[in-house]
Amino acid sequence: MDYDLILRVYPFFLQAALVTVQLAVLSTVLGLACGALGAYARLSRMSVLRFIGAAYVSVIRGTPALIQLFILYFGGPQIGIQLDAFSAGVLGLGINIGAYMTETMRGAIIAVDKGQVEASRTLGMSGWQTMTRVVLPQAARLMIRPLGVNINAQIKGTALVAAISVVELTYTAQRYIGSTYKPFEMFLLAGLIYMVIIYVTGKGVSWIDRQVQIK
Amino acid sequence: MTKEQPFIDVRHAQKKFGALEVLKDINLQVEKGQIVAIIGPSGSGKSTLLRAINDLDPLTSGEIWLEDKQVNKDLPHRQYEKHINTVRQEIGMVFQHFNLFPHLTVRQNITLAPKMLKDISDDEANQLVEEQLAKVGLSERIDFYPSQLSGGQKQRVAIARALAMKPKVMLFDEATSALDPELVEEVNLVMKSLAAEHMTMIIVTHEMTFAESVCDRVIFMDEGVVVEEGPPDVIFKNPQNERTKNFLRKHLNG
Ligand SMILES: Nc1ncnc2c1ncn2[C@@H]1O[C@H](COP(=O)(O)OP(=O)(O)OP(=O)(O)O)[C@@H](O)[C@H]1O
Ligand SMILES: [Mg+2]
């Protein structure tokens, strides 16, 4: 184990980790938006919207995320979509995780007891009022932990964008291997940093979950 | 208008769940201030009938009227929503499992709908809560969450929540069935006090003694039809129909 090497390169890895965190944060925000829209569509009264929502989920979950990224980044220009690698990464990862978050959010909404809706509607509240004041506040609490699982997967998923040459953590590790021929140390270091990011995020999710639970 | 209309009028109510016919041509009239109990074996359609009255379980055919308004109107979606949300404000409903909103305090449970649907100030809302909670004897629980209440207390809050909309009629679907026996009485007492105020009520219940003590009229249902109906002393003491007799034999001695 070449400790000197690790000490020499780790500042560069930390810089790359910053890019990984940016990718994760931006794509998660995009994913949450896609998930909210997707869940809305899947639960809509309109069959067209339900179809679009279902198609989104099955296409995205039915294909490898790597292929989705390749289509966006390499195939995009062919149909007039020019994106730099970082933007393609955020967009691709966000759309991808959005499909999983669609199902997470839909599941949480459905899991709210039907009696809650009945009680609210019986009082004369509209479908929308019932959704925003009765169902969503309860569903939001139910979805925090499963969304945390999605986010965990997303952080690990950011490693994929190394394949479209975004200079994030995994790409950086590969580059240093090219010059040092020390794959064990380099990947170990990268792995360790991923673990820290994931650990801290997990703690954050648990904290939020604790804050919002009903007494 | 030629003839005085009943307060609540269920006309030729039929309800099917797929091939299963749960309500078969039910007719039921309730006068203002009347208290009607619906009894009958499990699966006879009592809940379905009650839930048809506020269109929670829409009828397959037939009509529900509240005073001069038809409840179960066939309208385009948007118009129907507007219509039903107005009508439902006048029909309070209490469920077997309370269905309090667990993320809201007692106060918020009670004021949510009035605040959203009626143009009332915060002061008026506070006054409303205090008034309704006093009615069900729970003033000291105003800022508790539902999870901090006993079953009987939850059901009393649920009743207060329904009353806060100032409904013209209250529907009870086995309001005490989910309660431990020692908590039943406190809920029954609240219902009795409503009876004393001449609230119009339709009460689905398995508690024959309670039905006998508060109701003006008892409806016995079996397999989707009204088998027999009449004043409680007739239905309970001197029923005419064999099926009614059988049912009561099981439930009065049990
Ligand atoms: N949503 C539904 N879909 C299909 N069948 C239903 C539905 N709701 C009720 N039923 C059926 O309709 C019949 C009447 O049910 P209902 O709940 O009205 O009976 P009930 O008299 O209230 O019985 P209980 O005393 O057990 O509450 C039952 O056979 C029931 O299985
Ligand atoms: Mg029932």
Coordinates of C-alpha atoms and ligand atoms in Angstrom, one line a residue:
Chain A
M1 CA 0.0 0.0 0.0
D2 CA 1.5 3.3 -1.1
Y3 CA 0.5 5.7 1.6
D4 CA 2.7 8.5 0.3
L5 CA 0.9 8.4 -3.1
I6 CA -2.5 8.6 -1.4
L7 CA -1.4 11.6 0.7
R8 CA -0.1 13.3 -2.5
V9 CA -3.2 12.8 -4.6
Y10 CA -6.1 13.0 -2.2
P11 CA -6.6 16.8 -2.5
F12 CA -7.3 16.3 -6.2
F13 CA -9.7 13.5 -5.3
L14 CA -11.5 15.8 -2.9
Q15 CA -11.9 18.4 -5.7
A16 CA -13.4 15.7 -7.9
A17 CA -15.6 14.6 -5.1
L18 CA -17.0 18.2 -5.1
V19 CA -18.1 17.6 -8.7
T20 CA -19.7 14.3 -7.7
V21 CA -21.6 16.1 -4.9
Q22 CA -22.8 18.7 -7.4
L23 CA -23.9 16.0 -9.8
A24 CA -25.7 14.2 -7.0
V25 CA -27.4 17.3 -5.7
L26 CA -28.5 18.8 -9.0
S27 CA -29.7 15.5 -10.4
T28 CA -31.6 14.7 -7.2
V29 CA -33.4 18.0 -7.4
L30 CA -34.3 17.3 -11.0
G31 CA -35.2 13.8 -10.0
L32 CA -37.6 15.0 -7.3
A33 CA -39.2 17.3 -9.8
C34 CA -39.6 14.5 -12.4
G35 CA -40.8 12.2 -9.6
A36 CA -43.5 14.7 -8.5
L37 CA -44.7 15.3 -12.1
G38 CA -44.5 11.5 -12.8
A39 CA -46.5 10.7 -9.7
Y40 CA -49.1 13.4 -10.5
A41 CA -49.4 11.9 -14.0
R42 CA -49.7 8.3 -12.8
L43 CA -52.4 9.2 -10.4
S44 CA -54.3 11.6 -12.7
R45 CA -57.9 11.2 -13.7
M46 CA -56.8 11.6 -17.3
S47 CA -55.8 8.4 -19.1
V48 CA -53.4 10.3 -21.4
L49 CA -51.4 11.5 -18.4
R50 CA -51.6 8.1 -16.8
F51 CA -50.2 6.6 -20.0
I52 CA -47.4 9.1 -20.2
G53 CA -46.4 8.6 -16.6
A54 CA -46.4 4.8 -17.0
A55 CA -44.5 4.9 -20.2
Y56 CA -41.8 7.2 -18.6
V57 CA -41.4 4.8 -15.7
S58 CA -41.2 1.6 -17.8
V59 CA -38.9 3.0 -20.4
I60 CA -36.4 4.5 -17.9
R61 CA -36.5 1.5 -15.5
G62 CA -36.4 -0.9 -18.4
T63 CA -33.1 0.3 -19.8
P64 CA -29.6 0.7 -18.4
A65 CA -28.8 4.2 -17.1
L66 CA -25.5 4.0 -19.0
I67 CA -27.3 3.6 -22.3
Q68 CA -29.6 6.5 -21.4
L69 CA -26.5 8.7 -20.8
F70 CA -24.9 7.6 -24.0
I71 CA -28.1 8.3 -26.0
L72 CA -28.2 11.8 -24.5
Y73 CA -24.5 12.7 -24.8
F74 CA -23.4 10.8 -27.9
G75 CA -26.7 10.5 -29.7
G76 CA -28.0 13.9 -28.8
P77 CA -26.0 16.0 -31.2
Q78 CA -27.4 13.9 -34.1
I79 CA -30.9 15.1 -33.3
G80 CA -29.8 18.6 -32.4
I81 CA -29.3 18.3 -28.7
Q82 CA -25.8 19.7 -27.8
L83 CA -24.9 19.3 -24.2
D84 CA -21.6 19.5 -22.4
A85 CA -20.7 16.4 -20.4
F86 CA -21.7 17.8 -17.0
S87 CA -25.1 19.0 -18.1
A88 CA -25.8 15.7 -19.9
G89 CA -24.8 13.9 -16.7
V90 CA -27.2 16.0 -14.5
L91 CA -30.0 15.7 -17.0
G92 CA -29.5 12.0 -17.7
L93 CA -29.1 11.0 -14.0
G94 CA -32.0 13.3 -13.0
I95 CA -34.4 11.8 -15.5
N96 CA -33.3 8.4 -14.6
I97 CA -33.8 8.7 -10.8
G98 CA -37.0 10.6 -11.5
A99 CA -38.6 7.4 -12.7
Y100 CA -37.7 5.6 -9.5
M101 CA -38.9 8.6 -7.4
T102 CA -42.2 8.6 -9.4
E103 CA -42.9 5.1 -8.0
T104 CA -41.7 6.0 -4.5
M105 CA -44.0 9.1 -4.4
R106 CA -46.9 7.3 -5.9
G107 CA -46.5 4.4 -3.5
A108 CA -46.4 6.8 -0.5
I109 CA -49.6 8.6 -1.7
I110 CA -51.4 5.4 -2.2
A111 CA -50.3 4.2 1.2
V112 CA -52.3 6.9 3.0
D113 CA -55.4 5.3 4.4
K114 CA -58.4 5.7 2.2
G115 CA -60.5 6.6 5.2
Q116 CA -58.5 9.9 5.3
V117 CA -59.7 10.9 1.9
E118 CA -63.3 9.8 2.8
A119 CA -63.3 11.9 6.0
S120 CA -62.0 14.9 4.1
R121 CA -64.4 14.6 1.2
T122 CA -67.3 14.0 3.5
L123 CA -66.6 17.4 5.1
G124 CA -67.0 19.0 1.7
M125 CA -63.3 19.5 0.9
S126 CA -62.5 19.2 -2.8
G127 CA -60.2 16.6 -4.3
W128 CA -57.4 19.1 -4.5
Q129 CA -57.9 20.4 -1.0
T130 CA -57.9 16.8 0.2
M131 CA -54.7 16.0 -1.6
T132 CA -52.8 19.1 -0.5
R133 CA -54.0 19.3 3.1
V134 CA -54.7 15.7 4.1
V135 CA -53.0 13.2 1.8
L136 CA -49.7 14.9 0.9
P137 CA -48.7 15.9 4.4
Q138 CA -49.0 12.3 5.4
A139 CA -47.5 10.9 2.2
A140 CA -44.5 13.2 2.5
R141 CA -43.6 11.6 5.9
L142 CA -44.0 8.2 4.4
M143 CA -41.7 8.9 1.4
I144 CA -38.7 10.4 3.1
R145 CA -37.0 7.1 3.9
P146 CA -37.7 5.4 0.5
L147 CA -36.6 8.6 -1.2
G148 CA -33.4 8.3 0.9
V149 CA -32.9 4.9 -0.7
N150 CA -33.3 6.5 -4.2
I151 CA -30.8 9.2 -3.3
N152 CA -28.3 6.6 -2.0
A153 CA -28.6 4.8 -5.4
Q154 CA -28.2 8.1 -7.1
I155 CA -24.9 9.0 -5.4
K156 CA -23.5 5.7 -6.5
G157 CA -25.0 6.2 -9.9
T158 CA -23.0 9.4 -10.5
A159 CA -20.0 7.1 -11.1
L160 CA -21.6 6.3 -14.5
V161 CA -20.9 9.7 -15.9
A162 CA -17.2 8.9 -15.9
A163 CA -18.1 7.1 -19.1
I164 CA -19.0 10.4 -20.8
S165 CA -15.8 11.9 -19.3
V166 CA -17.2 14.2 -16.6
V167 CA -14.2 14.8 -14.3
E168 CA -15.8 13.5 -11.1
L169 CA -14.5 11.0 -8.6
T170 CA -14.5 7.8 -10.6
Y171 CA -13.0 9.5 -13.7
T172 CA -10.3 11.1 -11.6
A173 CA -9.4 7.7 -10.0
Q174 CA -9.1 6.2 -13.5
R175 CA -6.9 9.1 -14.7
Y176 CA -4.5 8.7 -11.8
I177 CA -4.3 5.0 -12.4
G178 CA -3.2 5.8 -15.9
S179 CA -0.2 7.7 -14.6
T180 CA 0.6 5.8 -11.3
Y181 CA -0.3 2.2 -12.2
K182 CA -1.8 1.8 -8.7
P183 CA -5.4 0.8 -9.2
F184 CA -5.8 -0.6 -5.7
E185 CA -4.9 2.6 -3.9
M186 CA -6.8 4.8 -6.3
F187 CA -10.0 2.9 -6.3
L188 CA -9.8 2.4 -2.5
L189 CA -9.5 6.1 -2.0
A190 CA -12.4 6.9 -4.3
G191 CA -14.5 4.3 -2.6
L192 CA -13.7 5.7 0.8
I193 CA -14.8 9.2 -0.3
Y194 CA -18.1 7.8 -1.8
M195 CA -18.7 6.1 1.5
V196 CA -18.3 9.3 3.5
I197 CA -20.7 11.1 1.1
I198 CA -23.3 8.4 1.4
Y199 CA -22.9 8.1 5.2
V200 CA -23.4 11.8 5.7
T201 CA -26.4 11.9 3.4
G202 CA -27.9 8.9 5.1
K203 CA -27.6 10.6 8.5
G204 CA -29.2 13.7 7.0
V205 CA -32.1 11.8 5.7
S206 CA -32.7 10.1 9.0
W207 CA -32.5 13.4 10.8
I208 CA -35.1 14.9 8.5
D209 CA -37.3 11.8 8.9
R210 CA -37.1 12.2 12.7
Q211 CA -38.0 15.9 12.6
V212 CA -41.2 15.4 10.5
Q213 CA -42.7 12.3 12.2
I214 CA -46.0 12.8 13.9
K215 CA -45.8 12.9 17.6
Chain B
M1 CA -94.4 22.8 -4.7
T2 CA -97.5 20.8 -4.1
K3 CA -96.7 18.3 -1.4
E4 CA -94.3 18.7 1.5
Q5 CA -91.1 16.9 0.7
P6 CA -89.4 14.6 3.3
F7 CA -86.1 16.0 4.7
I8 CA -84.2 13.1 3.4
D9 CA -85.6 11.0 0.6
V10 CA -84.1 7.9 -0.7
R11 CA -86.0 6.8 -3.8
H12 CA -85.6 3.4 -5.4
A13 CA -82.0 3.1 -4.4
Q14 CA -80.2 0.3 -6.2
K15 CA -76.5 -0.5 -5.8
K16 CA -74.4 -3.1 -7.6
F17 CA -70.8 -4.0 -7.0
G18 CA -70.2 -5.8 -10.3
A19 CA -72.8 -8.6 -10.4
L20 CA -73.5 -8.4 -6.7
E21 CA -76.7 -6.4 -6.0
V22 CA -76.1 -4.9 -2.5
L23 CA -79.1 -2.5 -2.4
K24 CA -82.4 -3.6 -4.0
D25 CA -84.9 -0.9 -4.5
I26 CA -84.6 0.8 -1.1
N27 CA -87.0 3.6 -0.2
L28 CA -86.4 5.6 2.9
Q29 CA -87.8 8.9 4.1
V30 CA -86.5 10.7 7.1
E31 CA -88.2 13.8 8.6
K32 CA -86.4 16.7 10.1
G33 CA -85.3 16.0 13.6
Q34 CA -86.0 12.3 13.3
I35 CA -83.5 9.7 14.5
V36 CA -83.4 6.5 12.5
A37 CA -81.5 3.4 13.4
I38 CA -80.5 0.9 10.7
I39 CA -79.9 -2.6 11.9
G40 CA -79.3 -5.9 10.2
P41 CA -76.8 -8.7 9.7
S42 CA -73.3 -8.2 8.5
G43 CA -73.2 -7.7 4.7
S44 CA -76.8 -6.6 4.5
G45 CA -75.9 -3.3 2.9
K46 CA -76.3 -0.9 5.9
S47 CA -73.0 0.9 5.3
T48 CA -73.5 1.0 1.5
L49 CA -76.9 2.7 2.0
L50 CA -75.4 5.2 4.5
R51 CA -72.5 5.9 2.2
A52 CA -74.9 6.4 -0.7
I53 CA -76.6 9.2 1.1
N54 CA -73.6 11.5 0.7
D55 CA -72.6 9.8 -2.6
L56 CA -69.4 8.3 -1.1
D57 CA -70.6 5.1 -2.7
P58 CA -72.7 6.3 -5.7
L59 CA -75.9 4.4 -6.4
T60 CA -76.3 2.4 -9.6
S61 CA -79.8 3.8 -9.9
G62 CA -82.2 5.7 -7.8
E63 CA -82.2 9.1 -6.2
I64 CA -81.1 10.7 -3.0
W65 CA -82.7 14.0 -1.9
L66 CA -81.8 16.3 0.9
E67 CA -84.7 18.8 1.2
D68 CA -85.1 20.3 -2.3
K69 CA -81.6 19.2 -3.5
Q70 CA -80.8 16.0 -5.3
V71 CA -77.5 14.7 -3.9
N72 CA -76.5 12.1 -6.5
K73 CA -76.7 14.2 -9.6
D74 CA -75.3 13.0 -12.9
L75 CA -73.2 16.0 -13.9
P76 CA -70.0 16.6 -15.9
H77 CA -67.0 16.1 -13.6
R78 CA -66.3 19.7 -12.7
Q79 CA -69.9 20.6 -12.1
Y80 CA -70.5 17.4 -10.1
E81 CA -67.5 18.2 -7.8
K82 CA -68.7 21.7 -7.1
H83 CA -72.2 20.4 -6.5
I84 CA -71.2 17.5 -4.2
N85 CA -68.8 19.5 -2.2
T86 CA -71.5 22.0 -1.3
V87 CA -74.0 19.3 -0.5
R88 CA -71.6 17.3 1.6
Q89 CA -71.1 20.3 3.9
E90 CA -74.6 19.7 5.0
I91 CA -74.2 16.0 5.7
G92 CA -71.9 15.1 8.6
M93 CA -70.5 11.6 8.7
V94 CA -68.9 9.6 11.5
F95 CA -66.9 6.5 10.7
Q96 CA -66.2 3.3 12.6
H97 CA -62.5 4.0 12.6
F98 CA -62.7 7.7 13.4
N99 CA -60.5 8.8 10.5
L100 CA -59.1 11.7 12.3
F101 CA -56.2 13.5 10.5
P102 CA -53.2 12.2 12.4
H103 CA -50.9 15.0 11.4
L104 CA -53.2 17.7 12.8
T105 CA -54.1 18.6 16.4
V106 CA -57.6 18.3 17.7
R107 CA -58.0 22.0 17.0
Q108 CA -56.7 21.7 13.5
N109 CA -58.8 18.6 12.8
I110 CA -61.9 20.6 13.7
T111 CA -61.1 23.9 11.9
L112 CA -59.5 22.6 8.7
A113 CA -62.7 22.2 6.7
P114 CA -64.5 25.3 8.2
K115 CA -61.5 27.5 7.5
M116 CA -61.1 26.3 4.0
L117 CA -64.7 26.2 3.0
K118 CA -66.4 28.9 5.0
D119 CA -65.3 32.5 5.2
I120 CA -64.4 32.6 8.9
S121 CA -61.8 34.6 10.9
D122 CA -59.3 33.0 13.3
D123 CA -61.3 34.2 16.2
E124 CA -64.5 32.6 14.8
A125 CA -62.6 29.4 14.2
N126 CA -61.3 29.4 17.8
Q127 CA -64.7 30.0 19.1
L128 CA -66.1 27.2 16.9
V129 CA -63.6 24.7 18.2
E130 CA -64.2 25.6 21.8
E131 CA -67.9 25.3 21.3
Q132 CA -67.8 21.9 19.6
L133 CA -65.3 20.5 22.0
A134 CA -67.3 21.6 24.9
K135 CA -70.3 19.7 23.4
V136 CA -68.3 16.5 23.3
G137 CA -66.7 17.2 26.7
L138 CA -63.1 17.4 25.4
S139 CA -62.1 21.0 25.9
E140 CA -58.9 20.1 27.7
R141 CA -57.6 18.1 24.8
I142 CA -57.7 20.9 22.3
D143 CA -54.0 20.9 21.4
F144 CA -53.4 17.1 21.6
Y145 CA -52.7 15.0 18.6
P146 CA -55.1 12.1 17.8
S147 CA -52.4 9.5 18.8
Q148 CA -52.5 11.0 22.3
L149 CA -56.3 10.2 22.6
S150 CA -58.2 7.1 23.6
G151 CA -60.6 5.6 21.1
G152 CA -63.6 7.1 22.7
Q153 CA -62.0 10.5 22.8
K154 CA -61.0 10.2 19.1
Q155 CA -64.6 9.4 18.1
R156 CA -65.9 12.3 20.1
V157 CA -63.4 14.6 18.3
A158 CA -64.6 13.1 15.0
I159 CA -68.1 14.0 15.9
A160 CA -67.0 17.5 16.9
R161 CA -65.3 17.8 13.5
A162 CA -68.4 16.8 11.7
L163 CA -70.6 19.1 13.8
A164 CA -68.3 22.1 13.1
M165 CA -69.6 22.2 9.6
K166 CA -73.1 22.8 11.0
P167 CA -74.6 19.9 9.1
K168 CA -78.3 19.4 8.7
V169 CA -78.0 15.7 9.2
M170 CA -75.5 13.3 10.8
L171 CA -74.7 9.9 9.6
F172 CA -73.1 7.4 12.0
D173 CA -71.7 4.1 10.7
E174 CA -71.1 1.9 13.7
A175 CA -69.5 4.7 15.6
T176 CA -68.8 2.6 18.6
S177 CA -67.9 -0.8 17.0
A178 CA -64.2 -0.3 17.1
L179 CA -64.2 0.8 20.8
D180 CA -63.3 -1.1 23.9
P181 CA -66.6 -1.8 25.8
E182 CA -65.8 0.7 28.6
L183 CA -65.4 3.5 26.1
V184 CA -68.7 3.0 24.3
E185 CA -70.9 4.9 26.8
E186 CA -69.1 8.2 26.4
V187 CA -69.7 8.2 22.7
N188 CA -73.3 7.1 23.2
L189 CA -73.8 10.0 25.6
V190 CA -72.7 12.5 23.0
M191 CA -75.0 11.0 20.5
K192 CA -77.8 11.2 23.0
S193 CA -77.2 14.8 23.6
L194 CA -77.4 15.4 19.9
A195 CA -80.7 13.6 19.9
A196 CA -81.9 15.9 22.7
E197 CA -81.1 18.9 20.4
H198 CA -83.2 17.3 17.7
M199 CA -80.3 16.7 15.2
T200 CA -81.5 14.6 12.3
M201 CA -79.6 11.4 12.5
I202 CA -79.2 8.1 10.7
I203 CA -77.4 5.6 12.8
V204 CA -76.1 2.3 11.6
T205 CA -75.5 0.2 14.8
H206 CA -75.1 -3.2 16.3
E207 CA -76.2 -2.0 19.7
M208 CA -79.8 -2.8 20.1
T209 CA -80.2 -1.3 23.5
F210 CA -78.8 2.0 22.4
A211 CA -80.9 2.0 19.2
E212 CA -84.0 1.3 21.3
S213 CA -83.2 4.2 23.7
V214 CA -82.5 7.0 21.2
C215 CA -84.4 6.2 18.0
D216 CA -87.7 7.3 16.7
R217 CA -87.7 4.6 14.0
V218 CA -85.8 1.4 13.3
I219 CA -85.1 0.0 9.9
F220 CA -84.2 -3.7 9.7
M221 CA -82.3 -4.6 6.6
D222 CA -81.3 -7.9 5.2
E223 CA -79.7 -8.8 1.8
G224 CA -80.2 -5.4 0.4
V225 CA -83.8 -4.8 1.2
V226 CA -85.7 -3.2 4.1
V227 CA -87.4 -6.2 5.6
E228 CA -89.3 -4.3 8.4
E229 CA -89.5 -0.9 9.8
G230 CA -91.3 0.9 12.6
P231 CA -91.0 2.5 16.0
P232 CA -88.5 0.8 18.3
D233 CA -91.0 -0.6 20.7
V234 CA -92.7 -2.4 17.9
I235 CA -89.6 -3.7 16.1
F236 CA -87.8 -4.8 19.3
K237 CA -90.8 -6.0 21.3
N238 CA -93.1 -7.3 18.7
P239 CA -91.5 -7.8 15.3
Q240 CA -93.7 -9.3 12.6
N241 CA -91.2 -10.7 10.1
E242 CA -89.5 -14.0 10.7
R243 CA -86.1 -12.7 9.6
T244 CA -86.4 -9.8 12.0
K245 CA -87.3 -12.2 14.8
N246 CA -84.3 -14.4 14.0
F247 CA -81.9 -11.5 13.9
L248 CA -83.1 -10.0 17.2
R249 CA -83.1 -13.4 18.9
K250 CA -79.4 -13.6 18.2
H251 CA -78.6 -10.0 19.0
L252 CA -80.7 -9.3 22.1
N253 CA -79.4 -12.3 24.0
G254 CA -75.8 -12.0 22.9
Ligands
LIG1 N1 -66.4 -1.6 -2.5 C1 -67.0 -2.8 -2.6 N2 -66.7 -3.6 -3.6 C2 -67.4 -4.8 -3.7 N3 -68.3 -5.3 -2.8 C3 -68.5 -4.5 -1.7 C4 -67.9 -3.2 -1.6 N4 -68.4 -2.6 -0.5 C5 -69.3 -3.5 0.1 N5 -69.4 -4.6 -0.7 C6 -70.2 -5.8 -0.4 O1 -71.5 -5.3 -0.3 C7 -72.2 -6.0 0.7 C8 -72.8 -5.1 1.7 O2 -71.7 -4.4 2.4 P1 -72.0 -3.4 3.5 O3 -70.6 -2.9 4.0 O4 -72.9 -2.3 3.1 O5 -72.7 -4.3 4.7 P2 -73.0 -3.9 6.1 O6 -74.4 -4.2 6.3 O7 -72.5 -2.5 6.4 O8 -72.2 -5.0 7.0 P3 -71.4 -4.8 8.3 O9 -72.4 -4.9 9.4 O10 -70.5 -6.0 8.3 O11 -70.7 -3.5 8.4 C9 -71.2 -7.0 1.3 O12 -71.5 -8.3 0.7 C10 -69.9 -6.5 0.8 O13 -69.0 -7.5 0.7
MG2 MG -71.0 -1.7 7.7

